[in-house]
Coordinates of C-alpha atoms (C1' of nucleotides) in Angstrom, one line a residue:
Chain A
X284 CA -82.9 62.7 5.4
X285 CA -79.7 62.8 7.4
X286 CA -80.0 59.4 8.8
X287 CA -76.5 58.9 10.1
X288 CA -77.9 56.0 12.0
X289 CA -74.5 55.2 13.2
X290 CA -72.4 55.5 16.3
X291 CA -69.7 57.6 17.8
X292 CA -67.1 55.5 16.0
X293 CA -67.6 57.3 12.7
X294 CA -67.5 60.6 14.5
X295 CA -64.1 59.8 16.0
X296 CA -62.8 58.5 12.7
X297 CA -63.8 61.8 11.1
X298 CA -62.1 63.7 13.8
X299 CA -58.8 61.9 13.3
X300 CA -59.1 62.4 9.6
X301 CA -59.3 66.1 10.2
X302 CA -56.4 66.1 12.5
X303 CA -54.4 64.3 9.9
X304 CA -55.4 66.8 7.2
X305 CA -54.6 69.8 9.3
X306 CA -51.2 68.4 9.9
X307 CA -51.8 68.2 13.6
X308 CA -51.0 64.5 13.4
X309 CA -47.8 63.6 11.6
X310 CA -46.3 60.2 10.6
X311 CA -44.8 58.5 13.6
X312 CA -46.8 60.4 16.1
X313 CA -48.5 58.3 18.8
X314 CA -52.3 58.6 18.9
X315 CA -53.3 58.4 22.5
X316 CA -56.7 56.9 23.4
X317 CA -57.1 58.8 26.6
X318 CA -56.2 62.0 24.8
X319 CA -58.8 61.6 22.2
X320 CA -61.3 60.5 24.8
X321 CA -61.0 63.7 26.9
X322 CA -60.8 65.8 23.7
X323 CA -64.1 64.5 22.4
X324 CA -65.8 63.9 25.8
X325 CA -66.2 60.2 25.3
X326 CA -65.0 57.0 27.0
X327 CA -62.2 55.0 25.5
X328 CA -64.4 52.3 24.1
X329 CA -65.6 54.1 21.0
X330 CA -62.2 55.6 20.5
X331 CA -60.6 52.2 20.4
X332 CA -63.1 51.0 17.8
X333 CA -62.3 54.0 15.6
X334 CA -58.6 53.5 16.0
X335 CA -58.9 49.9 15.0
X336 CA -60.8 50.8 11.9
X337 CA -58.1 53.3 11.0
X338 CA -55.5 50.5 11.5
X339 CA -57.4 48.3 9.1
X340 CA -57.5 51.2 6.6
X341 CA -53.7 51.4 6.9
X342 CA -53.6 54.9 8.2
X343 CA -52.4 53.9 11.6
X344 CA -49.9 51.2 12.7
X345 CA -50.7 49.2 15.8
X346 CA -48.1 47.9 18.2
X347 CA -49.5 45.5 20.8
X348 CA -49.2 46.8 24.4
X349 CA -47.8 50.0 23.1
X350 CA -50.3 51.9 21.1
X351 CA -51.3 53.3 17.8
X352 CA -49.1 55.5 15.6
X353 CA -49.7 57.4 12.5
X354 CA -48.3 55.3 9.7
X355 CA -44.8 56.3 8.6
X356 CA -44.3 54.7 5.3
X357 CA -40.8 54.1 4.1
X358 CA -40.0 55.2 0.5
X359 CA -40.3 51.6 -0.6
X360 CA -43.7 51.2 1.0
X361 CA -44.8 54.4 -0.6
X362 CA -43.8 53.2 -4.0
X363 CA -45.5 49.8 -3.3
X364 CA -48.7 51.5 -2.3
X365 CA -48.8 53.6 -5.5
X366 CA -47.9 50.6 -7.7
X367 CA -50.7 48.7 -6.1
X368 CA -53.1 51.5 -6.7
X369 CA -52.1 51.7 -10.3
X370 CA -52.7 48.0 -10.6
X371 CA -56.2 48.1 -9.1
X372 CA -57.4 51.2 -10.8
X373 CA -55.9 50.2 -14.1
X374 CA -57.8 47.0 -14.1
X375 CA -61.0 48.6 -12.8
X376 CA -61.0 51.1 -15.6
X377 CA -60.0 48.5 -18.2
X378 CA -62.9 46.3 -17.2
X379 CA -65.4 49.2 -17.4
X380 CA -64.0 50.4 -20.7
X381 CA -67.2 50.0 -22.7
X382 CA -69.2 51.9 -20.1
X383 CA -67.5 55.2 -20.8
X384 CA -69.7 57.4 -23.0
X385 CA -68.4 60.2 -25.1
X386 CA -70.0 62.5 -22.6
X387 CA -68.0 61.0 -19.8
X388 CA -64.8 61.5 -21.8
X389 CA -65.6 65.1 -22.4
X390 CA -66.3 65.6 -18.8
X391 CA -62.9 64.2 -18.0
X392 CA -61.2 66.5 -20.4
X393 CA -62.9 69.4 -18.8
X394 CA -61.6 68.3 -15.5
X395 CA -58.1 68.3 -16.9
X396 CA -58.4 72.0 -17.9
X397 CA -60.0 72.9 -14.5
X398 CA -57.2 71.1 -12.7
X399 CA -54.6 73.1 -14.6
X400 CA -56.4 76.4 -13.9
X401 CA -56.7 75.7 -10.2
X402 CA -53.1 74.6 -10.0
X403 CA -51.9 77.7 -11.7
X404 CA -53.7 79.9 -9.2
X405 CA -52.5 77.9 -6.3
X406 CA -55.9 76.8 -5.3
X407 CA -54.8 73.6 -3.8
X408 CA -58.1 72.6 -2.2
X409 CA -60.0 72.9 -5.5
X410 CA -57.3 71.1 -7.4
X411 CA -57.4 68.1 -5.1
X412 CA -61.2 68.1 -5.2
X413 CA -61.3 67.9 -9.0
X414 CA -58.5 65.4 -9.1
X415 CA -60.5 63.2 -6.7
X416 CA -63.6 63.5 -8.9
X417 CA -61.6 62.7 -12.0
X418 CA -60.4 59.4 -10.5
X419 CA -63.7 58.7 -8.9
X420 CA -65.5 59.0 -12.3
X421 CA -62.9 56.7 -13.7
X422 CA -63.0 53.8 -11.5
X423 CA -66.5 54.1 -10.2
X424 CA -67.8 52.6 -13.5
X425 CA -66.4 49.3 -12.4
X426 CA -69.0 47.1 -10.8
X427 CA -66.5 44.7 -9.2
X428 CA -67.4 45.2 -5.5
X429 CA -64.3 43.6 -4.1
X430 CA -62.1 45.7 -6.4
X431 CA -63.8 48.9 -5.5
X432 CA -63.4 48.2 -1.8
X433 CA -59.7 47.8 -2.0
X434 CA -59.3 50.6 -4.4
X435 CA -61.2 53.0 -2.2
X436 CA -59.3 52.0 0.9
X437 CA -56.0 52.5 -0.7
X438 CA -57.0 55.7 -2.4
X439 CA -58.2 57.0 0.9
X440 CA -55.0 56.0 2.7
X441 CA -52.8 57.7 0.1
X442 CA -55.0 60.7 0.0
X443 CA -54.7 61.4 3.7
X444 CA -51.0 60.6 4.1
X445 CA -49.7 62.5 1.1
X446 CA -52.4 65.0 0.2
X447 CA -50.2 67.8 1.4
X448 CA -47.5 67.2 -1.2
X449 CA -49.7 67.1 -4.2
X450 CA -49.1 70.7 -5.2
X451 CA -45.4 70.3 -5.2
X452 CA -45.2 67.2 -7.4
X453 CA -46.1 68.5 -10.8
X454 CA -46.4 71.8 -12.7
X455 CA -49.9 72.8 -13.8
X456 CA -49.1 71.8 -17.3
X457 CA -47.8 68.4 -16.2
X458 CA -51.0 67.8 -14.3
X459 CA -53.1 68.6 -17.3
X460 CA -51.0 66.6 -19.7
X461 CA -50.8 63.6 -17.5
X462 CA -54.5 63.4 -17.1
X463 CA -55.3 64.2 -20.7
X464 CA -53.0 61.4 -21.7
X465 CA -55.2 59.1 -19.7
X466 CA -58.3 60.3 -21.5
X467 CA -56.5 59.8 -24.8
X468 CA -55.7 56.2 -24.0
X469 CA -59.3 55.7 -22.8
X470 CA -60.5 56.7 -26.2
X471 CA -58.6 54.0 -27.9
X472 CA -60.7 51.4 -26.0
X473 CA -57.9 48.9 -25.8
X474 CA -57.6 47.2 -22.4
X475 CA -53.9 46.5 -22.2
X476 CA -53.1 50.1 -23.1
X477 CA -55.4 51.5 -20.5
X478 CA -54.1 49.2 -17.8
X479 CA -50.5 50.2 -18.7
X480 CA -51.3 53.9 -18.8
X481 CA -52.8 53.9 -15.3
X482 CA -50.0 51.8 -13.9
X483 CA -47.5 54.3 -15.2
X484 CA -49.5 57.2 -14.0
X485 CA -49.3 56.1 -10.4
X486 CA -45.8 54.7 -10.7
X487 CA -44.5 58.1 -11.6
X488 CA -46.3 59.7 -8.7
X489 CA -45.2 57.0 -6.3
X490 CA -41.6 57.6 -7.3
X491 CA -41.9 61.3 -6.8
X492 CA -43.5 61.1 -3.4
X493 CA -41.0 58.5 -2.3
X494 CA -38.1 60.7 -3.3
X495 CA -39.6 63.5 -1.2
X496 CA -39.3 61.3 1.8
X497 CA -35.9 60.0 1.0
X498 CA -34.5 63.5 1.4
X499 CA -36.3 64.6 4.5
X500 CA -36.1 61.5 6.6
X501 CA -33.6 58.8 7.5
X502 CA -34.4 55.2 6.8
X503 CA -36.0 53.1 9.5
Chain B
X46 CA -40.1 30.7 22.0
X47 CA -43.8 30.9 22.3
X48 CA -43.8 34.7 22.3
X49 CA -47.5 35.3 21.5
X50 CA -46.9 38.7 23.1
X51 CA -50.3 39.5 22.1
X52 CA -53.8 39.7 23.5
X53 CA -57.0 37.8 23.7
X54 CA -58.1 39.3 20.4
X55 CA -56.0 36.9 18.4
X56 CA -57.2 34.0 20.4
X57 CA -60.8 35.0 19.7
X58 CA -60.1 35.4 16.0
X59 CA -58.6 32.0 15.9
X60 CA -61.6 30.5 17.6
X61 CA -64.0 32.0 15.1
X62 CA -61.8 30.7 12.3
X63 CA -62.2 27.3 13.7
X64 CA -65.9 27.6 14.0
X65 CA -66.0 28.7 10.4
X66 CA -63.8 25.8 9.2
X67 CA -65.8 23.3 11.1
X68 CA -69.0 24.6 9.5
X69 CA -70.5 25.5 12.9
X70 CA -70.8 29.0 11.5
X71 CA -72.4 29.4 8.1
X72 CA -73.0 32.3 5.8
X73 CA -75.7 34.5 7.1
X74 CA -75.5 33.4 10.7
X75 CA -75.4 36.0 13.4
X76 CA -72.3 36.0 15.6
X77 CA -73.3 37.0 19.1
X78 CA -70.8 38.8 21.2
X79 CA -72.3 37.6 24.5
X80 CA -72.3 34.0 23.2
X81 CA -68.6 34.1 22.3
X82 CA -67.9 35.8 25.6
X83 CA -69.4 33.1 27.8
X84 CA -68.1 30.4 25.5
X85 CA -64.5 31.7 25.9
X86 CA -64.9 33.0 29.5
X87 CA -64.0 36.5 28.5
X88 CA -65.8 39.8 28.7
X89 CA -67.2 41.4 25.5
X90 CA -64.4 43.9 25.0
X91 CA -61.8 41.6 23.4
X92 CA -64.6 39.8 21.5
X93 CA -65.7 43.1 19.9
X94 CA -62.2 43.8 18.9
X95 CA -61.8 40.4 17.3
X96 CA -65.1 40.8 15.5
X97 CA -64.1 44.1 14.1
X98 CA -60.9 42.7 12.7
X99 CA -62.9 39.9 11.1
X100 CA -65.1 42.5 9.5
X101 CA -62.1 44.3 8.2
X102 CA -60.9 41.1 6.7
X103 CA -64.3 40.7 5.0
X104 CA -65.3 37.5 6.7
X105 CA -68.1 39.1 8.7
X106 CA -70.5 41.8 7.8
X107 CA -71.4 44.4 10.3
X108 CA -74.8 46.1 10.6
X109 CA -74.8 49.0 13.1
X110 CA -77.0 48.4 16.1
X111 CA -77.9 44.9 14.9
X112 CA -74.8 42.8 15.0
X113 CA -72.2 40.9 13.0
X114 CA -73.1 38.2 10.5
X115 CA -71.0 35.7 8.6
X116 CA -70.5 37.1 5.2
X117 CA -72.9 35.7 2.6
X118 CA -71.5 36.5 -0.8
X119 CA -73.7 36.7 -3.8
X120 CA -72.6 34.8 -6.9
X121 CA -71.5 38.1 -8.4
X122 CA -69.5 39.0 -5.3
X123 CA -67.8 35.6 -5.3
X124 CA -66.7 36.1 -8.9
X125 CA -65.6 39.6 -8.1
X126 CA -63.5 38.4 -5.2
X127 CA -61.8 35.7 -7.3
X128 CA -61.2 38.0 -10.2
X129 CA -59.6 40.5 -7.9
X130 CA -57.4 37.7 -6.4
X131 CA -56.3 36.7 -9.9
X132 CA -55.4 40.3 -10.6
X133 CA -53.4 40.7 -7.4
X134 CA -51.6 37.4 -7.5
X135 CA -51.0 37.6 -11.2
X136 CA -49.2 40.9 -10.8
X137 CA -47.3 39.8 -7.7
X138 CA -46.0 36.7 -9.5
X139 CA -45.2 38.7 -12.7
X140 CA -43.2 41.2 -10.7
X141 CA -41.2 38.5 -9.0
X142 CA -40.6 36.6 -12.1
X143 CA -36.8 36.7 -12.1
X144 CA -36.7 35.5 -8.5
X145 CA -37.9 32.1 -9.3
X146 CA -35.0 29.6 -9.4
X147 CA -35.1 26.4 -11.3
X148 CA -35.3 24.8 -7.9
X149 CA -38.4 26.7 -7.0
X150 CA -40.0 25.6 -10.3
X151 CA -39.2 22.0 -9.6
X152 CA -40.7 22.2 -6.1
X153 CA -43.8 23.6 -7.6
X154 CA -44.1 20.8 -10.1
X155 CA -43.7 18.3 -7.3
X156 CA -46.5 20.0 -5.5
X157 CA -48.7 19.5 -8.5
X158 CA -48.1 15.7 -8.4
X159 CA -48.7 15.6 -4.7
X160 CA -51.9 17.5 -5.1
X161 CA -53.2 15.0 -7.6
X162 CA -52.3 12.2 -5.4
X163 CA -54.0 13.5 -2.3
X164 CA -57.1 14.5 -4.4
X165 CA -57.3 11.0 -5.8
X166 CA -57.2 9.5 -2.3
X167 CA -59.8 12.0 -1.0
X168 CA -57.3 13.5 1.5
X169 CA -58.9 16.9 1.4
X170 CA -57.0 18.3 4.3
X171 CA -53.6 17.5 2.8
X172 CA -54.7 18.7 -0.6
X173 CA -55.6 22.1 0.7
X174 CA -52.4 22.3 2.6
X175 CA -50.3 21.7 -0.4
X176 CA -52.5 24.0 -2.5
X177 CA -51.9 26.7 0.0
X178 CA -48.2 26.1 0.0
X179 CA -48.1 26.2 -3.8
X180 CA -49.7 29.6 -3.9
X181 CA -47.7 30.9 -1.0
X182 CA -44.5 30.0 -2.7
X183 CA -45.7 31.7 -5.8
X184 CA -46.6 35.1 -4.5
X185 CA -44.4 35.3 -1.5
X186 CA -41.5 36.1 -3.8
X187 CA -43.0 39.5 -4.3
X188 CA -41.6 42.2 -2.1
X189 CA -44.4 44.6 -2.5
X190 CA -45.7 45.0 1.0
X191 CA -48.9 46.6 0.1
X192 CA -49.7 44.0 -2.5
X193 CA -48.9 41.2 -0.2
X194 CA -51.2 42.6 2.5
X195 CA -54.2 42.7 0.2
X196 CA -53.4 39.4 -1.4
X197 CA -53.1 37.7 2.0
X198 CA -56.4 39.2 3.2
X199 CA -58.3 38.2 0.2
X200 CA -56.7 34.8 0.1
X201 CA -57.6 34.2 3.7
X202 CA -61.2 35.3 3.2
X203 CA -61.8 33.1 0.2
X204 CA -60.0 30.2 2.0
X205 CA -62.3 30.3 5.0
X206 CA -65.5 30.9 3.1
X207 CA -65.2 28.4 0.3
X208 CA -62.6 25.9 1.5
X209 CA -65.2 23.3 2.0
X210 CA -66.0 23.1 -1.7
X211 CA -62.5 22.8 -3.1
X212 CA -62.7 19.0 -3.4
X213 CA -65.9 19.2 -5.6
X214 CA -64.7 21.7 -8.1
X215 CA -62.1 19.8 -10.1
X216 CA -61.0 16.3 -10.8
X217 CA -57.6 15.2 -9.5
X218 CA -56.3 15.4 -13.1
X219 CA -57.7 18.9 -13.6
X220 CA -56.1 20.1 -10.4
X221 CA -52.7 18.8 -11.5
X222 CA -53.1 20.2 -15.0
X223 CA -54.2 23.6 -14.0
X224 CA -51.3 24.0 -11.7
X225 CA -48.8 22.5 -14.0
X226 CA -50.0 25.0 -16.6
X227 CA -49.1 27.8 -14.3
X228 CA -45.6 26.4 -13.8
X229 CA -45.2 26.1 -17.6
X230 CA -46.1 29.7 -18.1
X231 CA -43.8 30.7 -15.3
X232 CA -40.9 29.0 -17.2
X233 CA -41.4 31.3 -20.2
X234 CA -40.6 34.3 -18.1
X235 CA -42.9 36.6 -19.9
X236 CA -44.8 38.9 -17.6
X237 CA -48.0 39.4 -19.6
X238 CA -48.5 35.7 -20.1
X239 CA -48.0 35.1 -16.4
X240 CA -50.5 37.7 -15.4
X241 CA -53.0 36.4 -17.9
X242 CA -52.6 32.8 -16.8
X243 CA -53.2 33.6 -13.1
X244 CA -56.1 35.7 -13.9
X245 CA -57.7 32.9 -15.8
X246 CA -56.8 30.4 -13.2
X247 CA -58.8 32.3 -10.6
X248 CA -61.6 33.4 -13.0
X249 CA -62.4 29.7 -13.7
X250 CA -62.5 28.9 -10.0
X251 CA -64.6 31.9 -9.3
X252 CA -67.1 30.9 -11.9
X253 CA -67.3 27.4 -10.6
X254 CA -67.8 28.5 -7.0
X255 CA -70.4 31.1 -7.9
X256 CA -72.3 28.5 -9.9
X257 CA -72.4 26.3 -6.8
X258 CA -74.1 29.1 -4.9
X259 CA -76.5 29.9 -7.7
X260 CA -78.1 26.5 -7.5
X261 CA -78.3 26.2 -3.7
X262 CA -79.5 29.6 -2.7
X263 CA -81.9 32.2 -3.9
X264 CA -80.7 35.7 -4.8
X265 CA -80.7 38.4 -2.2
Chain C
dT54 C1' -18.2 58.1 35.6
dT55 C1' -20.8 54.4 33.8
dC56 C1' -23.4 50.4 34.1
dT57 C1' -27.2 47.8 36.1
dC58 C1' -31.3 47.2 38.4
dC59 C1' -35.5 48.7 40.3
dG60 C1' -39.6 51.4 40.7
dC61 C1' -42.7 54.5 38.8
dA62 C1' -45.8 57.0 35.9
dG63 C1' -48.5 56.5 31.9
dA64 C1' -50.2 53.8 28.4
dT65 C1' -53.0 49.8 26.8
dG66 C1' -55.9 45.5 27.9
dT67 C1' -59.9 43.7 30.3
dC68 C1' -63.9 43.7 33.0
dG69 C1' -68.8 44.2 34.6
dA70 C1' -72.7 47.3 34.6
dC71 C1' -75.8 50.4 32.5
dA72 C1' -78.0 52.9 28.4
dA73 C1' -79.8 52.9 23.8
dT74 C1' -81.6 50.6 20.1
dC75 C1' -83.8 47.0 17.2
dG76 C1' -87.1 43.2 16.0
dA77 C1' -90.9 40.6 17.1
dC78 C1' -95.0 39.7 19.4
dA79 C1' -99.3 41.2 21.3
dA80 C1' -102.9 44.3 22.2
dT81 C1' -105.9 47.8 20.3
dC82 C1' -108.5 50.2 17.0
dG83 C1' -110.8 50.9 12.5
Chain D
dC145 C1' -110.2 40.6 10.0
dG146 C1' -106.2 43.6 8.9
dA147 C1' -103.3 47.3 10.1
dT148 C1' -101.2 50.2 13.4
dT149 C1' -99.3 51.0 17.8
dG150 C1' -97.3 49.7 22.3
dT151 C1' -94.5 46.8 24.9
dC152 C1' -90.9 43.5 25.9
dG153 C1' -86.8 40.7 25.4
dA154 C1' -82.4 40.5 23.4
dT155 C1' -78.4 42.6 21.5
dT156 C1' -75.3 46.2 20.7
dG157 C1' -73.2 50.8 22.3
dT158 C1' -71.0 53.2 25.9
dC159 C1' -69.1 54.0 30.3
dG160 C1' -65.8 54.1 34.4
dA161 C1' -62.8 51.3 37.1
dC162 C1' -59.2 48.1 37.6
dA163 C1' -55.3 45.0 35.8
dT164 C1' -51.3 44.6 33.3
dC165 C1' -47.6 45.9 30.6
dT166 C1' -43.9 49.1 28.7
dG167 C1' -40.3 52.5 28.6
dC168 C1' -38.1 55.9 31.2
dG169 C1' -35.4 57.7 34.7
dG170 C1' -33.1 57.7 39.0
dA171 C1' -30.5 55.4 42.8
dG172 C1' -26.8 52.6 43.9
dA173 C1' -22.6 49.8 43.2
dA174 C1' -18.4 48.7 40.6

DNA sequence: TTCTCCGCAGATGTCGACAATCGACAATCG
DNA sequence: CGATTGTCGATTGTCGACATCTGCGGAGAA
C-alpha cells in the first residue's frame, strides 16, 4: 500500500532534506538548480517546484534573478522563530488539555527518562527521535487544522536548521527536567499555566541557539 | 522608482487575486493553468510558479495529477483559521505593547469612527481599507519577523476568501464598538488582557463567518 | 597603481512540445 | 438492465532549448 501517487517534486524535497541533515548544505550556501538536476538525473522543472516549496517552508531564501540559498537566520530571527513556535504549540496544547489521558501523561514521562538515557550515552539520533515524538504527541491532540499546519511547518524548519546543535544545548539531566516540568504543568490542567510553560520552554532554547550563532558568525 | 525587479510570477499572482476579489473565482472552482496562460499570454511555467505560491499561502488547494482548486474551507476550518489569527495577532500586539504612543491610539480611535461612517453609508471598499489599516497599524509594531510572516499570510488568506461578507457580519455600531473596545484594552497596557481581547475579537468573527457557510453549503 | 567600463561565463526566467495520468463516457458482457 | 472494462479528451508533469539577467574579472585609461 505504498501509494506515493506523487511526483518527482517530493523526491527532490526529500533529497535536499538529506543534504541539509548531512551538513552538505550549510546556511548561506547557494542551491543550484542545474546542479541538483544533473545530480538527480532530472530536468530543472521539478527541481524548481521543489525549491519553491522549500522556500515556502522557510528553509531556503529566494532572491529573484539570483537564486535560492539555504536560510541563514540571524540570532534575532532564531529567537523569533522559537518564540513563535512556543506561542503556537503552547496554545495548541492548552486547547487540547482535556484530551490528555492519564495514559498519555505516563507515556510522556517515560519519554523523559528515555531522552535522558539516550543523551547520557551520546545517542543523538535516538534522542532527537524521542524528542520529536514527545512534542508530536503533545500538539497532535489539537484539532485546529490551521494551527497544526503552521506548527508543523515551523517545527520542521527549526528541526532541519538546528538539529545538529541539540546535543550541545542541555545536559541529559536538564533535558529530562525540562520535559518533566512540562508534564507536571500539564497535570494541573490550567490553560494559562500550560501556555506559559511551553512558551518559556522554547524561549530558553531559542536564546541558547541564538547565542551559539552570535559567537560563530558576524552579523549580517 | 517602479523597480518591480521581479518576474511574471507576481503578475500572475496579482491577477488571480483580482479574479478572487471580483468573485470570478469561487471556492471549489478549478484553476486551469492553460486557461490562465492563454488569458495572460504567457507559457505555463510562470503560471505554475504562481499557483504554487498561492497554494503555499493557503488560497488554493492542490491535488496531485488533478489540479489546483480555490480553497473551500469547511465551517470548522474557518473557525480554526480565525482562532489562529487571533492567537498570532494577540501575541504580536501584546509584545509590542510599549511601542504604542498616545498618538497611535488616537489614530486608531479615529479609524473606528471612520469605519462606522463608511459602514453606515454602505461604502464597503473604504470600510475594508480602513479596517485593514487598523489591524496593520496594530500588529506591524511587532518586530518578530517570524510572527509577522505567518500573521500576514493568514490575514491575506482570510481577506481574500471572506472579504465579500464583511459588510453583512456586523452593524456599523458594532464595528465601531468592537474596535474601540480593542483600543480601550490597549490603553490598559496589560498583556494578558490584550491577548485575550484580540483572541475574542477574531473568535467572534470566525463564528459568524462559519455560520454563514453552514447555511449556504452542505458539509464535505 | 587604481578606477572604470565592458564583456563573459553561469545562473535563473520563459517557452513550446511531449509524456503520463485522471475522469468521464461509451461499449461490452453477464 | 446493471456493472465492468476500454477508450478518449483534457489537464497536469516533465523535458530540453532559448532568452535574459547578474556578478565577476580583465583590459584600458587617468
